[in-house]
Coordinates of C-alpha atoms in Angstrom, one line a residue:
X15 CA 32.9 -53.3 -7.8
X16 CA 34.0 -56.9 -8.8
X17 CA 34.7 -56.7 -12.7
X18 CA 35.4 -59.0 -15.9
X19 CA 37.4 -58.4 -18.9
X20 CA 36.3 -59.6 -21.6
X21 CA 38.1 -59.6 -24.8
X22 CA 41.7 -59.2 -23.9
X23 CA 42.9 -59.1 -27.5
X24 CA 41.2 -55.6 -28.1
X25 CA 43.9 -52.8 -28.7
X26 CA 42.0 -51.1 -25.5
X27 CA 42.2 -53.8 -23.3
X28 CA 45.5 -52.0 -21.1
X29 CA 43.7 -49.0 -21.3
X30 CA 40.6 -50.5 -19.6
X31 CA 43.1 -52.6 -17.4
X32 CA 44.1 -49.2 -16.0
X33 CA 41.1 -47.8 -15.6
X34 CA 39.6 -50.7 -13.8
X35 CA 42.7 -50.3 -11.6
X36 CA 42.2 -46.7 -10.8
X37 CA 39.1 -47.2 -10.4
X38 CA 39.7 -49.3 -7.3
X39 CA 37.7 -52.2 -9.0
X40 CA 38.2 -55.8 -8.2
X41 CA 39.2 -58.0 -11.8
X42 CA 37.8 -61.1 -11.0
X43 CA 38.9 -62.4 -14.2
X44 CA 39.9 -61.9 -17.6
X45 CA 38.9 -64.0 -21.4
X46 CA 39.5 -64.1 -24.3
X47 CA 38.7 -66.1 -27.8
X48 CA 41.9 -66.6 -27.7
X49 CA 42.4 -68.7 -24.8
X50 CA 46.2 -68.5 -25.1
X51 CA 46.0 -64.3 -25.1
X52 CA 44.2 -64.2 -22.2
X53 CA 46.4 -67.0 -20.0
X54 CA 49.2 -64.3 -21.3
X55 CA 47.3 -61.3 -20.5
X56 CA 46.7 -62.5 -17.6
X57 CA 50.2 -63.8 -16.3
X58 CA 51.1 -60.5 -17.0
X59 CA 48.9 -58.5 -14.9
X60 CA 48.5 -60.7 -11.9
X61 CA 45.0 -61.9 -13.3
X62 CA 42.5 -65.3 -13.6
X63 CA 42.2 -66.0 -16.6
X64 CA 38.7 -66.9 -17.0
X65 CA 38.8 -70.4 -19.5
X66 CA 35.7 -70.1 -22.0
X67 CA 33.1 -67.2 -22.2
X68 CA 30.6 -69.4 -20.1
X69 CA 32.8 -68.5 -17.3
X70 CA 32.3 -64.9 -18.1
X71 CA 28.9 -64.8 -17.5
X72 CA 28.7 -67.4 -14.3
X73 CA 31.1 -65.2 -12.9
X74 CA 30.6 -63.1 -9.4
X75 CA 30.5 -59.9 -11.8
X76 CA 29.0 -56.3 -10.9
X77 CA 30.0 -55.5 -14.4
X78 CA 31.3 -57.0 -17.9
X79 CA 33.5 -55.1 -19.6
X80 CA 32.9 -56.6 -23.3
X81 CA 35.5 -56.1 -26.0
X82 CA 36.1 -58.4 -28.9
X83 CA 35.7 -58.9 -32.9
X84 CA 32.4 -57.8 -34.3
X85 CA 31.4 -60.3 -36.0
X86 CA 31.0 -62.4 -32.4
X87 CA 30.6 -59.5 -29.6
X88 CA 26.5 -58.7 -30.8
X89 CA 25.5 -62.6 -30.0
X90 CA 27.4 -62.1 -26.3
X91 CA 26.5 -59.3 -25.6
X92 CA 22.9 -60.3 -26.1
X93 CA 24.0 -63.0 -23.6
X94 CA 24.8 -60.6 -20.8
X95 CA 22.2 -58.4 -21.4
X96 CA 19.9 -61.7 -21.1
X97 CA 22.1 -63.0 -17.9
X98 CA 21.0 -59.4 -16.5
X99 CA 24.9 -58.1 -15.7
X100 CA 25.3 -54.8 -16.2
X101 CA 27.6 -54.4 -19.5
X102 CA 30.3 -51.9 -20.4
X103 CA 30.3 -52.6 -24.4
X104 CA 33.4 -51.7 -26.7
X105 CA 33.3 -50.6 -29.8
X106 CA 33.5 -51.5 -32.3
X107 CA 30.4 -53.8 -31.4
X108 CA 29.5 -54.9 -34.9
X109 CA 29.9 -54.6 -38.4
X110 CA 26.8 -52.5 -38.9
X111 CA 24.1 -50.6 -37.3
X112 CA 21.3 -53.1 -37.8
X113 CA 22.8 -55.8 -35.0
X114 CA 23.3 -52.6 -32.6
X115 CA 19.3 -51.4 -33.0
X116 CA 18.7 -55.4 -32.4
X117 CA 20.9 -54.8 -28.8
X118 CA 19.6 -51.4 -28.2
X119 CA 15.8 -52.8 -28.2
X120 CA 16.5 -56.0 -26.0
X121 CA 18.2 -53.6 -23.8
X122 CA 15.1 -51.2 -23.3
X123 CA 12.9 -54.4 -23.3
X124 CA 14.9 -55.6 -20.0
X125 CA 15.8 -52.4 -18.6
X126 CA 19.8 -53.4 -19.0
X127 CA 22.6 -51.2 -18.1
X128 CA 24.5 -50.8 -21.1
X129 CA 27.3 -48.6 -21.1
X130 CA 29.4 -47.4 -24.2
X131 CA 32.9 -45.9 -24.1
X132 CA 33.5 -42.7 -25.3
X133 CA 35.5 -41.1 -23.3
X134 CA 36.1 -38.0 -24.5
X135 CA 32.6 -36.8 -23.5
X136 CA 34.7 -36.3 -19.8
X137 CA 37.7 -34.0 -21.2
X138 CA 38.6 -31.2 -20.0
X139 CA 37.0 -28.7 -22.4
X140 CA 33.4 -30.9 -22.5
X141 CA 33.4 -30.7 -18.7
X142 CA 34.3 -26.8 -18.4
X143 CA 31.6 -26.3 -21.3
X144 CA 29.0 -27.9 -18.8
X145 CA 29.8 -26.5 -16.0
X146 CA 29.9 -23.4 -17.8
X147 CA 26.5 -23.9 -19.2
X148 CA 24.9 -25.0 -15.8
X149 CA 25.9 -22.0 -14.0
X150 CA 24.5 -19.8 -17.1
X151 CA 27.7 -18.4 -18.4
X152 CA 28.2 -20.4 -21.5
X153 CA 25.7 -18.3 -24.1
X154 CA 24.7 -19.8 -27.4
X155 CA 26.7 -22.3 -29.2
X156 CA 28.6 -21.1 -32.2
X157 CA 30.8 -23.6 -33.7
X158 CA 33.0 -26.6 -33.2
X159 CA 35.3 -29.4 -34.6
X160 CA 36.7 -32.2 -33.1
X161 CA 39.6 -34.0 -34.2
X162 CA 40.9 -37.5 -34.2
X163 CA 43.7 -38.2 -36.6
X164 CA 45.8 -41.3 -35.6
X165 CA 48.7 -43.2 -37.5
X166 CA 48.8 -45.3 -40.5
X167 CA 46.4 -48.5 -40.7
X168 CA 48.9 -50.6 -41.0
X169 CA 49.4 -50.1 -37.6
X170 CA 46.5 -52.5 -36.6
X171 CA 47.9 -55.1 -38.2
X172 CA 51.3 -55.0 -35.9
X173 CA 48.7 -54.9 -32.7
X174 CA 47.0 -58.0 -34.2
X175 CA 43.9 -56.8 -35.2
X176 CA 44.5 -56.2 -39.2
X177 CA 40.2 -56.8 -39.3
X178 CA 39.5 -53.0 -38.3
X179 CA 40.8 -51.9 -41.8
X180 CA 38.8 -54.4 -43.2
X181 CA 35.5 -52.5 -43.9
X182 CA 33.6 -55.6 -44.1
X183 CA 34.1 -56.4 -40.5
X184 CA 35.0 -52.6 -39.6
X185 CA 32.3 -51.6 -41.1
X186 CA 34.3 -48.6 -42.5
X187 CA 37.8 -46.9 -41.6
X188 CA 38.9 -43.5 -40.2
X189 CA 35.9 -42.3 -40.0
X190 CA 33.5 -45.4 -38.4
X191 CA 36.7 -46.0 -36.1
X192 CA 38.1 -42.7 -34.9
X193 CA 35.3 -40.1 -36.3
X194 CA 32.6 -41.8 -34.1
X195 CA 34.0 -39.5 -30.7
X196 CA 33.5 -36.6 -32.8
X197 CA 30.1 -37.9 -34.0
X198 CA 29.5 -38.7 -30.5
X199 CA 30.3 -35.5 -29.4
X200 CA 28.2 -33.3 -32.1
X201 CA 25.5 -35.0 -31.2
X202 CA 25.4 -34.3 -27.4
X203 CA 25.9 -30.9 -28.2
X204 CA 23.5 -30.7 -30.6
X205 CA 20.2 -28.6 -30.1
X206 CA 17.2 -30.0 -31.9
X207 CA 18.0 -32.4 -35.7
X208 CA 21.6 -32.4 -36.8
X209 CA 21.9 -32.0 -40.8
X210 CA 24.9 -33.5 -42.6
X211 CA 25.7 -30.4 -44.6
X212 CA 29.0 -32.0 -46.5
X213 CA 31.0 -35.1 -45.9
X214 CA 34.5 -35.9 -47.9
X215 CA 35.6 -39.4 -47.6
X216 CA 38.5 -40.5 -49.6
X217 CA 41.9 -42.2 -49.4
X218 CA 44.7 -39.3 -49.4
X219 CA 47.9 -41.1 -48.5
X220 CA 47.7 -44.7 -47.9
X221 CA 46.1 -47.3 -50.6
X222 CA 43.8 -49.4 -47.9
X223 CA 40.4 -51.1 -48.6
X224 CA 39.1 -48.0 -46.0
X225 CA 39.3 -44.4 -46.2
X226 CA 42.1 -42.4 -44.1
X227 CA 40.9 -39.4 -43.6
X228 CA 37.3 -38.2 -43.5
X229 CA 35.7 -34.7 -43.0
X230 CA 32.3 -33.9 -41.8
X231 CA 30.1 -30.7 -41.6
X232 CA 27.0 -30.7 -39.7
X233 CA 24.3 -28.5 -38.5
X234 CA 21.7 -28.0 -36.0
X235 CA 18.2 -27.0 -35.7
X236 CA 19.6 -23.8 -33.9
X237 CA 22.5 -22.9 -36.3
X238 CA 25.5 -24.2 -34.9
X239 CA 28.1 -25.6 -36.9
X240 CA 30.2 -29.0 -36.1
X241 CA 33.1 -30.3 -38.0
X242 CA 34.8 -33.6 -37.5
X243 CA 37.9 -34.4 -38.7
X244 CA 39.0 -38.3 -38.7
X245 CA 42.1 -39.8 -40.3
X246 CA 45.0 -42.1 -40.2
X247 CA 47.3 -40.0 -41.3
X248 CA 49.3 -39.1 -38.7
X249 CA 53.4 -39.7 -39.5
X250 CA 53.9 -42.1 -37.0
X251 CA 53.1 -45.7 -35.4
X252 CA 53.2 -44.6 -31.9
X253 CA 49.8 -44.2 -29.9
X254 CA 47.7 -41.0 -30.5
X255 CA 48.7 -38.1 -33.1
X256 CA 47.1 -35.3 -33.9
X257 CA 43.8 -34.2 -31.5
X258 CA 41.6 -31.4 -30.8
X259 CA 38.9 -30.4 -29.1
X260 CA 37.3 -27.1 -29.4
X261 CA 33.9 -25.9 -28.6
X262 CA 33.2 -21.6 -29.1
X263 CA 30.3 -20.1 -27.8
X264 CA 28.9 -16.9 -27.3
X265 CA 30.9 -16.5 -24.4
X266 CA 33.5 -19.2 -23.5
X267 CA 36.4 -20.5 -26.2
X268 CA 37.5 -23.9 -24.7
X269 CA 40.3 -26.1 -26.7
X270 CA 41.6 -29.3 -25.4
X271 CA 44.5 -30.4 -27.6
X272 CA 44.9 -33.7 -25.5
X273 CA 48.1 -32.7 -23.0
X274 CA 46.8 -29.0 -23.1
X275 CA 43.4 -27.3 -22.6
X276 CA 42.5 -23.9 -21.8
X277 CA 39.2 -21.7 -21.6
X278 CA 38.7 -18.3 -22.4
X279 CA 35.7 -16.5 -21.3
X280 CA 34.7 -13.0 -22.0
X281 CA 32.6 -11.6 -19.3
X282 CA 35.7 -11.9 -17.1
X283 CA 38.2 -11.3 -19.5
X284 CA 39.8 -14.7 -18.4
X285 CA 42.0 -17.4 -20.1
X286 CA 42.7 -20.5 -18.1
X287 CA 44.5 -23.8 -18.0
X288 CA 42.0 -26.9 -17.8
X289 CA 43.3 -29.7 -15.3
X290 CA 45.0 -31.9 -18.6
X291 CA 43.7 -35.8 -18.7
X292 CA 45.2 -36.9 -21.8
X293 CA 42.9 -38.9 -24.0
X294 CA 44.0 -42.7 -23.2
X295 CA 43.5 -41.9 -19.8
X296 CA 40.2 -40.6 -19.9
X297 CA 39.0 -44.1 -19.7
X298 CA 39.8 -43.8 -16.0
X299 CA 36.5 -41.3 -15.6
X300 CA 34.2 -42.9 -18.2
X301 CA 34.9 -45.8 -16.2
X302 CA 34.3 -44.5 -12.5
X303 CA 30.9 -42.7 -13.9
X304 CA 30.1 -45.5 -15.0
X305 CA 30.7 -47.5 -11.4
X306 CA 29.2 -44.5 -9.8
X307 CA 26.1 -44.8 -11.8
X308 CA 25.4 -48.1 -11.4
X309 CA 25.9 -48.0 -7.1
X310 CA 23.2 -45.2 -7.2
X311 CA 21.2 -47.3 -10.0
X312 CA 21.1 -44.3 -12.5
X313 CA 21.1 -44.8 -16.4
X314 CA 24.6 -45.0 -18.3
X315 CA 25.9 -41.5 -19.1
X316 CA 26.4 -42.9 -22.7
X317 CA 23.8 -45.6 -23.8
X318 CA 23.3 -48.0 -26.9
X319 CA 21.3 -45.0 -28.0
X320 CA 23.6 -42.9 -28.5
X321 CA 26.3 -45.4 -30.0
X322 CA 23.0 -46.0 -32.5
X323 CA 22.7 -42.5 -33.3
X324 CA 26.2 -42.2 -33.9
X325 CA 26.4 -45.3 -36.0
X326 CA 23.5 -44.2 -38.1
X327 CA 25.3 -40.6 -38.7
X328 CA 28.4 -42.5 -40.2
X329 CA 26.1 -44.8 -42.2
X330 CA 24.6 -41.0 -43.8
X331 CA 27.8 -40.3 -44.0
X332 CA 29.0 -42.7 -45.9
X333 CA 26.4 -43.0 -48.1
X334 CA 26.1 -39.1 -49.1
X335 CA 29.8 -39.6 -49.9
X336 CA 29.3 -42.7 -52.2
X337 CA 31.0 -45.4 -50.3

């Protein structure tokens, strides 16, 4: 698979870098608004550095991995969907929802391939859960909470991208940023409507325009409870912090803590280690599903409708809370 990447200045780009790599994909080229960061990005990696976002889209591409400020990634990603390239869209896409429903519909009109990154939907615990539930074993889902909580916000502004704590091109903080995987993940889990029971959105630590921490309780139609926590509130300005995981049903406890999982099951009194994939390398699998997919001309595992639904959650979210 012959891939671009687009948008090096993204705090994922490395991440996706890798996962390309692993994915034994050919990078045919690499661009950014920022014509200097990609020449550097580039130089660094072995790379073309593809000159202006034309070049992007007259490129030899199988797929466009599109990454970028909000404000300017709806209007080109309307212009790969449009060139008919399969598209691997970052978030966060836009500022809002509504510019995400516009991309969602065009891509349903053309029958695109629009693929969103969330890549804990391939975790350890997510994939047990399945397999569990595929072969019967799972029973009926109880509870559970997923966590994101991350450092300080200043610590987009030292990776050059001080906009994401700006809610008026974030389009939120902790929550719209980090909370989204849970959100994500609630959802796919979800049987039937899923109720916002309680949010609490609120700046605990640090005094940014965004809130660091955020907590949701949800619902669905058949009585299971979800919490997500989101926050950036973690004591440190390293990568990752403070994650979990953990989905309890009837018969299986599975909790992925990020460099640990484990399953417990009672109808064979078992507890197990999960194989570990810590959570910056999970982009390697949502990545080769992704390639997978497309050479067997299936639908994205994650679509633009489910990065709406998620999006429009936050939005309720936000708005029950007052913000």
């Amino acid at each position: 698979m012959k891939i671009v990447l687009a948008g090096t200045s993204h705090w994922h780009a490395d991440m996706h870098l890798d996962a390309a790599r692993a994915a034994g994909a050919q990078i045919i080229g690499v661009w950014d608004e920022d014509e200097a960061h990609a020449k550097g990005f580039a130089a660094c990696n072995s790379l073309n550095a593809i000159a202006a976002f034309e070049g992007v889209l007259t490129a030899p591409a199988d797929l466009i991995l599109l990454m970028g400020h909000p404000s300017n990634v709806p209007a080109r990603a309307r212009s790969v969907i449009e060139a008919d390239i399969p598209l691997v869209l970052e978030k966060p896409a836009a500022s809002s929802t509504a510019p995400l429903l516009q991309l969602r519909d065009l891509a349903h009109r053309r029958k695109a391939f629009v693929s969103v990154p969330l890549p804990n939907r391939f975790g350890p615990a997510v994939i047990a859960f399945e397999r569990l539930r595929q072969d019967g074993r799972a029973g009926q889902l109880a509870h559970s909470h997923f966590r994101v909580v991350n450092g300080p916000p200043k610590r987009y502004a030292a990776d050059g991208v001080a906009w994401v704590v700006d809610p008026a091109i974030g389009g939120g903080g902790a929550l719209r940023n980090l909370g989204i995987h849970g959100v994500d993940a609630a959802l796919s889990f979800a049987s039937g409507e899923l109720l916002l029971k309680s949010v609490s959105v609120g700046n605990r630590i640090h005094r940014s325009p965004v809130e660091d921490y955020a907590l949701l309780v949800l619902e669905d139609e058949a009585g299971a409870v979800f919490t997500v926590e989101a926050g950036y509130t973690f004591a440190s300005m390293q990568p990752g912090g403070d994650f979990e995981w953990r989905i309890v049903s009837a018969n299986a406890t599975l909790i992925d803590r990020g460099d640990t999982a484990i399953c417990a099951t009672l109808d064979d009194a078992a507890i197990v280690d999960l194989p570990v994939e810590l959570p910056a390398t999970r982009y390697r699998l949502c990545l080769r599903d992704t390639f997978e997919r497309l050479q067997r001309k299936a639908a994205p595992a994650i679509s633009m409708d489910d990065y709406v639904a998620a999006m429009s959650l936050i939005d309720a979210a936000y708005q029950k809370a007052g913000r």
